[in-house]
Structures are given as C-alpha cells and as structure tokens.
Amino acid sequence: MERSNLSAIVLSAGMSSRIGGFKPLLPLAGKTLLEHVLSLYRSVGISDIRVVAGYRGDELIPPAERFGARVVFNPDFQTGMFSSVVAGIVDLSPGCSGFFIHPVDIPLVRCETLIALRKAFQQGKSSVYYPSFQERRGHPPLISAIHVKAIQSWHGRGGLRMFLRNHQDDATDVPVGDPFILKDIDTPEDYAWALNFMVPERKPMIPARIRPKLSRKRPPVPF
C-alpha cells in the first residue's frame, strides 16, 4: 500500500468536565485549542482531517469548516473516547493509508513532530508509530489503515490503548525533541500553564469558572 495518503482524526467530543469550560473552544494565544490542532496539520500539508464532535458539537462546525475539516458526530460520545476513535475511522476515505489520532486537548505539538512521524511511516514497515520524548510515548500516534477494520470490531475493553498494546510487536517509537507531545490541557492548572507559556510577558485573566485549584497533577499518558 502506498504510504503517502495520510489523514488526521481530532477527538473533540468530550464534555470537558474537569476543566470547567468547553475545551475545544478555549482561547489560547489568539486561537482556540481546536484551531491550534487544525492549523498544525494544515501547516504540514495534511488536509484530510476529521473532527469528531459530540457534546456541543454544532459549535465546532464553523471553525472546522474554516480549516477545510470535516465534522463527524459521535452519538455515543458519553461512553468514552474509544467510541469517538471508531466514529472517526469509519468516516475515513477509502484511499487513506494511515491516520493520526489527536485529542484536542494536546494543542501544542510541533509541526516537526508530525513531519518526523510521516517520514518514519513512509520509509518504515511498522503499522503503528509513536512520537517519544525522553523515552516517553506521547500524542499523536500514527496508525496504518490496515488496522481500520480491526479497530471497528474491537470489543472496546481497554479502548485504543489496549488495542495498540496488542500490536506492540509492530510498533516503532520515533524520538522527537518535542515535550508537548506529553502536555495535555485537562485541568484548570494545565490551562493556566498554557496561557502563561504562550504569552509569558503577560498574565492573562482566567475565566472564574475555570480558575485553578491546588491539586497534585497526574502525569499524562497516551489514551
């Protein structure tokens, strides 16, 4: 199979309950989180993008259309992220050779990371490629389309994480100098960090409903 026709699936269907705001449309340095992710893929020439929507999904149509992305609605979004993965891959074009899975709350991934994954995918023989920073795997994985039917029929136990674990022997880690593959924006503390990181000379106000509370941050893990 030709390994040049790549797509991206942006998971944006969740209810954003931990952060207190609607995560895909949170502002960050002049763009929403969703717009950061969409512009990332367009910047490296990947235009076949699916935005999987659920909660408040209608609000994602205008920004997705501005970037030429297609919105796919997941009616079962409340059952968890794996249902959104399935909704996205079901809608992929028949000629797709591989697809990135990118949660919308990981918006700061560098374009060099996607380029490195694409190059490894095109030149290699593995069916799953993970970006890794200091030997830690992050997002987004790049998955061969040969797994589309198997993911669709997966029983769902353990979600995509368990499915990919079962294909560990056919996976390759791609080292990248990108710590942001590990940085999700899942809590008010994460959002406060991202605001300060993107505009360090200014300390923008955080909406009251998502002001951070003191807590111990758990390290992010893929899926």
JSON list of C-alpha atoms in Angstrom, two decimals, residues 92-212:
[
{"chain": "A", "resi": 92, "resn": "LEU", "atom": "CA", "xyz": [-12.02, 7.88, 6.65]},
{"chain": "A", "resi": 93, "resn": "SER", "atom": "CA", "xyz": [-11.62, 7.98, 2.88]},
{"chain": "A", "resi": 94, "resn": "PRO", "atom": "CA", "xyz": [-11.07, 4.59, 1.18]},
{"chain": "A", "resi": 95, "resn": "GLY", "atom": "CA", "xyz": [-7.64, 5.69, -0.10]},
{"chain": "A", "resi": 96, "resn": "CYS", "atom": "CA", "xyz": [-6.31, 6.57, 3.35]},
{"chain": "A", "resi": 97, "resn": "SER", "atom": "CA", "xyz": [-3.04, 4.79, 4.11]},
{"chain": "A", "resi": 98, "resn": "GLY", "atom": "CA", "xyz": [-2.63, 5.96, 7.70]},
{"chain": "A", "resi": 99, "resn": "PHE", "atom": "CA", "xyz": [-4.16, 8.29, 10.26]},
{"chain": "A", "resi": 100, "resn": "PHE", "atom": "CA", "xyz": [-3.10, 10.34, 13.25]},
{"chain": "A", "resi": 101, "resn": "ILE", "atom": "CA", "xyz": [-5.24, 10.20, 16.40]},
{"chain": "A", "resi": 102, "resn": "HIS", "atom": "CA", "xyz": [-5.03, 13.59, 18.10]},
{"chain": "A", "resi": 103, "resn": "PRO", "atom": "CA", "xyz": [-7.03, 14.60, 21.20]},
{"chain": "A", "resi": 104, "resn": "VAL", "atom": "CA", "xyz": [-7.99, 18.27, 21.01]},
{"chain": "A", "resi": 105, "resn": "ASP", "atom": "CA", "xyz": [-6.55, 18.95, 24.46]},
{"chain": "A", "resi": 106, "resn": "ILE", "atom": "CA", "xyz": [-2.97, 18.40, 23.23]},
{"chain": "A", "resi": 107, "resn": "PRO", "atom": "CA", "xyz": [-2.70, 21.54, 21.08]},
{"chain": "A", "resi": 108, "resn": "LEU", "atom": "CA", "xyz": [0.99, 22.47, 21.30]},
{"chain": "A", "resi": 109, "resn": "VAL", "atom": "CA", "xyz": [2.55, 19.59, 19.36]},
{"chain": "A", "resi": 110, "resn": "ARG", "atom": "CA", "xyz": [5.21, 20.89, 16.98]},
{"chain": "A", "resi": 111, "resn": "CYS", "atom": "CA", "xyz": [4.98, 20.51, 13.21]},
{"chain": "A", "resi": 112, "resn": "GLU", "atom": "CA", "xyz": [8.43, 18.87, 13.23]},
{"chain": "A", "resi": 113, "resn": "THR", "atom": "CA", "xyz": [6.91, 16.01, 15.19]},
{"chain": "A", "resi": 114, "resn": "LEU", "atom": "CA", "xyz": [4.31, 15.31, 12.51]},
{"chain": "A", "resi": 115, "resn": "ILE", "atom": "CA", "xyz": [6.97, 15.54, 9.82]},
{"chain": "A", "resi": 116, "resn": "ALA", "atom": "CA", "xyz": [9.16, 13.02, 11.66]},
{"chain": "A", "resi": 117, "resn": "LEU", "atom": "CA", "xyz": [6.25, 10.61, 12.12]},
{"chain": "A", "resi": 118, "resn": "ARG", "atom": "CA", "xyz": [5.23, 10.92, 8.48]},
{"chain": "A", "resi": 119, "resn": "LYS", "atom": "CA", "xyz": [8.78, 10.28, 7.29]},
{"chain": "A", "resi": 120, "resn": "ALA", "atom": "CA", "xyz": [9.12, 7.22, 9.53]},
{"chain": "A", "resi": 121, "resn": "PHE", "atom": "CA", "xyz": [5.76, 5.89, 8.35]},
{"chain": "A", "resi": 122, "resn": "GLN", "atom": "CA", "xyz": [6.62, 6.37, 4.68]},
{"chain": "A", "resi": 123, "resn": "GLN", "atom": "CA", "xyz": [10.04, 4.77, 4.98]},
{"chain": "A", "resi": 124, "resn": "GLY", "atom": "CA", "xyz": [9.31, 2.05, 7.51]},
{"chain": "A", "resi": 125, "resn": "LYS", "atom": "CA", "xyz": [7.32, -1.15, 7.68]},
{"chain": "A", "resi": 126, "resn": "SER", "atom": "CA", "xyz": [5.66, -0.89, 11.09]},
{"chain": "A", "resi": 127, "resn": "SER", "atom": "CA", "xyz": [1.93, -0.33, 11.38]},
{"chain": "A", "resi": 128, "resn": "VAL", "atom": "CA", "xyz": [1.99, 1.99, 14.41]},
{"chain": "A", "resi": 129, "resn": "TYR", "atom": "CA", "xyz": [4.35, 4.91, 15.07]},
{"chain": "A", "resi": 130, "resn": "TYR", "atom": "CA", "xyz": [4.56, 6.78, 18.35]},
{"chain": "A", "resi": 131, "resn": "PRO", "atom": "CA", "xyz": [6.33, 10.08, 18.97]},
{"chain": "A", "resi": 132, "resn": "SER", "atom": "CA", "xyz": [8.55, 9.79, 22.02]},
{"chain": "A", "resi": 133, "resn": "PHE", "atom": "CA", "xyz": [10.26, 12.40, 24.15]},
{"chain": "A", "resi": 134, "resn": "GLN", "atom": "CA", "xyz": [12.93, 11.22, 26.57]},
{"chain": "A", "resi": 135, "resn": "GLU", "atom": "CA", "xyz": [11.69, 7.65, 26.06]},
{"chain": "A", "resi": 136, "resn": "ARG", "atom": "CA", "xyz": [8.08, 8.54, 26.92]},
{"chain": "A", "resi": 137, "resn": "ARG", "atom": "CA", "xyz": [5.44, 7.97, 24.31]},
{"chain": "A", "resi": 138, "resn": "GLY", "atom": "CA", "xyz": [3.00, 10.76, 23.60]},
{"chain": "A", "resi": 139, "resn": "HIS", "atom": "CA", "xyz": [0.49, 12.01, 21.07]},
{"chain": "A", "resi": 140, "resn": "PRO", "atom": "CA", "xyz": [-0.40, 11.74, 18.30]},
{"chain": "A", "resi": 141, "resn": "PRO", "atom": "CA", "xyz": [0.25, 8.13, 17.25]},
{"chain": "A", "resi": 142, "resn": "LEU", "atom": "CA", "xyz": [0.23, 7.46, 13.51]},
{"chain": "A", "resi": 143, "resn": "ILE", "atom": "CA", "xyz": [-1.62, 4.24, 12.71]},
{"chain": "A", "resi": 144, "resn": "SER", "atom": "CA", "xyz": [-1.71, 2.30, 9.45]},
{"chain": "A", "resi": 145, "resn": "ALA", "atom": "CA", "xyz": [-5.09, 1.94, 7.77]},
{"chain": "A", "resi": 146, "resn": "ILE", "atom": "CA", "xyz": [-4.62, -1.82, 7.80]},
{"chain": "A", "resi": 147, "resn": "HIS", "atom": "CA", "xyz": [-5.99, -1.64, 11.36]},
{"chain": "A", "resi": 148, "resn": "VAL", "atom": "CA", "xyz": [-9.22, 0.18, 10.47]},
{"chain": "A", "resi": 149, "resn": "LYS", "atom": "CA", "xyz": [-11.49, -2.87, 10.34]},
{"chain": "A", "resi": 150, "resn": "ALA", "atom": "CA", "xyz": [-9.92, -4.43, 13.42]},
{"chain": "A", "resi": 151, "resn": "ILE", "atom": "CA", "xyz": [-10.41, -1.25, 15.46]},
{"chain": "A", "resi": 152, "resn": "GLN", "atom": "CA", "xyz": [-14.04, -1.04, 14.32]},
{"chain": "A", "resi": 153, "resn": "SER", "atom": "CA", "xyz": [-14.69, -4.58, 15.54]},
{"chain": "A", "resi": 154, "resn": "TRP", "atom": "CA", "xyz": [-12.64, -4.28, 18.74]},
{"chain": "A", "resi": 155, "resn": "HIS", "atom": "CA", "xyz": [-14.73, -5.14, 21.78]},
{"chain": "A", "resi": 156, "resn": "GLY", "atom": "CA", "xyz": [-13.74, -1.84, 23.36]},
{"chain": "A", "resi": 157, "resn": "ARG", "atom": "CA", "xyz": [-12.34, -3.22, 26.60]},
{"chain": "A", "resi": 158, "resn": "GLY", "atom": "CA", "xyz": [-9.37, -1.03, 27.39]},
{"chain": "A", "resi": 159, "resn": "GLY", "atom": "CA", "xyz": [-10.10, 1.14, 24.37]},
{"chain": "A", "resi": 160, "resn": "LEU", "atom": "CA", "xyz": [-7.50, 2.09, 21.82]},
{"chain": "A", "resi": 161, "resn": "ARG", "atom": "CA", "xyz": [-4.73, 1.75, 24.41]},
{"chain": "A", "resi": 162, "resn": "MET", "atom": "CA", "xyz": [-5.35, -1.97, 24.76]},
{"chain": "A", "resi": 163, "resn": "PHE", "atom": "CA", "xyz": [-5.81, -2.47, 21.03]},
{"chain": "A", "resi": 164, "resn": "LEU", "atom": "CA", "xyz": [-2.45, -0.87, 20.31]},
{"chain": "A", "resi": 165, "resn": "ARG", "atom": "CA", "xyz": [-0.80, -2.77, 23.14]},
{"chain": "A", "resi": 166, "resn": "ASN", "atom": "CA", "xyz": [-1.80, -5.96, 21.35]},
{"chain": "A", "resi": 167, "resn": "HIS", "atom": "CA", "xyz": [0.18, -4.73, 18.34]},
{"chain": "A", "resi": 168, "resn": "GLN", "atom": "CA", "xyz": [3.29, -3.74, 20.24]},
{"chain": "A", "resi": 169, "resn": "ASP", "atom": "CA", "xyz": [5.47, -6.04, 18.14]},
{"chain": "A", "resi": 170, "resn": "ASP", "atom": "CA", "xyz": [4.57, -4.00, 15.06]},
{"chain": "A", "resi": 171, "resn": "ALA", "atom": "CA", "xyz": [5.15, -0.56, 16.61]},
{"chain": "A", "resi": 172, "resn": "THR", "atom": "CA", "xyz": [8.03, 1.90, 16.30]},
{"chain": "A", "resi": 173, "resn": "ASP", "atom": "CA", "xyz": [8.96, 4.80, 18.57]},
{"chain": "A", "resi": 174, "resn": "VAL", "atom": "CA", "xyz": [10.07, 7.97, 16.78]},
{"chain": "A", "resi": 175, "resn": "PRO", "atom": "CA", "xyz": [12.23, 10.14, 19.08]},
{"chain": "A", "resi": 176, "resn": "VAL", "atom": "CA", "xyz": [11.38, 13.84, 18.82]},
{"chain": "A", "resi": 177, "resn": "GLY", "atom": "CA", "xyz": [12.58, 16.95, 20.63]},
{"chain": "A", "resi": 178, "resn": "ASP", "atom": "CA", "xyz": [9.03, 17.92, 21.50]},
{"chain": "A", "resi": 179, "resn": "PRO", "atom": "CA", "xyz": [7.94, 17.84, 25.17]},
{"chain": "A", "resi": 180, "resn": "PHE", "atom": "CA", "xyz": [4.47, 18.98, 24.13]},
{"chain": "A", "resi": 181, "resn": "ILE", "atom": "CA", "xyz": [3.53, 15.50, 22.93]},
{"chain": "A", "resi": 182, "resn": "LEU", "atom": "CA", "xyz": [3.13, 14.82, 26.67]},
{"chain": "A", "resi": 183, "resn": "LYS", "atom": "CA", "xyz": [1.33, 18.03, 27.63]},
{"chain": "A", "resi": 184, "resn": "ASP", "atom": "CA", "xyz": [-2.43, 17.86, 27.70]},
{"chain": "A", "resi": 185, "resn": "ILE", "atom": "CA", "xyz": [-4.74, 20.64, 28.82]},
{"chain": "A", "resi": 186, "resn": "ASP", "atom": "CA", "xyz": [-7.09, 18.71, 31.03]},
{"chain": "A", "resi": 187, "resn": "THR", "atom": "CA", "xyz": [-7.45, 20.80, 34.19]},
{"chain": "A", "resi": 188, "resn": "PRO", "atom": "CA", "xyz": [-7.60, 24.49, 35.16]},
{"chain": "A", "resi": 189, "resn": "GLU", "atom": "CA", "xyz": [-3.96, 24.24, 36.22]},
{"chain": "A", "resi": 190, "resn": "ASP", "atom": "CA", "xyz": [-2.99, 22.96, 32.78]},
{"chain": "A", "resi": 191, "resn": "TYR", "atom": "CA", "xyz": [-4.86, 25.79, 31.09]},
{"chain": "A", "resi": 192, "resn": "ALA", "atom": "CA", "xyz": [-3.24, 28.40, 33.32]},
{"chain": "A", "resi": 193, "resn": "TRP", "atom": "CA", "xyz": [0.17, 26.97, 32.44]},
{"chain": "A", "resi": 194, "resn": "ALA", "atom": "CA", "xyz": [-0.60, 27.09, 28.71]},
{"chain": "A", "resi": 195, "resn": "LEU", "atom": "CA", "xyz": [-1.78, 30.69, 28.87]},
{"chain": "A", "resi": 196, "resn": "ASN", "atom": "CA", "xyz": [1.36, 31.77, 30.68]},
{"chain": "A", "resi": 197, "resn": "PHE", "atom": "CA", "xyz": [3.61, 29.74, 28.41]},
{"chain": "A", "resi": 198, "resn": "MET", "atom": "CA", "xyz": [2.15, 31.16, 25.21]},
{"chain": "A", "resi": 199, "resn": "VAL", "atom": "CA", "xyz": [2.19, 34.78, 26.42]},
{"chain": "A", "resi": 200, "resn": "PRO", "atom": "CA", "xyz": [4.92, 34.85, 29.09]},
{"chain": "A", "resi": 201, "resn": "GLU", "atom": "CA", "xyz": [5.19, 38.62, 29.25]},
{"chain": "A", "resi": 202, "resn": "ARG", "atom": "CA", "xyz": [1.51, 38.93, 30.12]},
{"chain": "A", "resi": 203, "resn": "LYS", "atom": "CA", "xyz": [-0.54, 37.13, 32.73]},
{"chain": "A", "resi": 204, "resn": "PRO", "atom": "CA", "xyz": [-3.97, 36.85, 31.12]},
{"chain": "A", "resi": 205, "resn": "MET", "atom": "CA", "xyz": [-7.03, 36.54, 33.25]},
{"chain": "A", "resi": 206, "resn": "ILE", "atom": "CA", "xyz": [-8.51, 33.08, 33.54]},
{"chain": "A", "resi": 207, "resn": "PRO", "atom": "CA", "xyz": [-12.30, 32.89, 33.48]},
{"chain": "A", "resi": 208, "resn": "ALA", "atom": "CA", "xyz": [-13.61, 32.49, 37.01]},
{"chain": "A", "resi": 209, "resn": "ARG", "atom": "CA", "xyz": [-15.34, 29.21, 36.24]},
{"chain": "A", "resi": 210, "resn": "ILE", "atom": "CA", "xyz": [-12.02, 27.54, 35.39]},
{"chain": "A", "resi": 211, "resn": "ARG", "atom": "CA", "xyz": [-9.62, 29.16, 37.83]},
{"chain": "A", "resi": 212, "resn": "PRO", "atom": "CA", "xyz": [-7.21, 26.54, 39.12]}
]
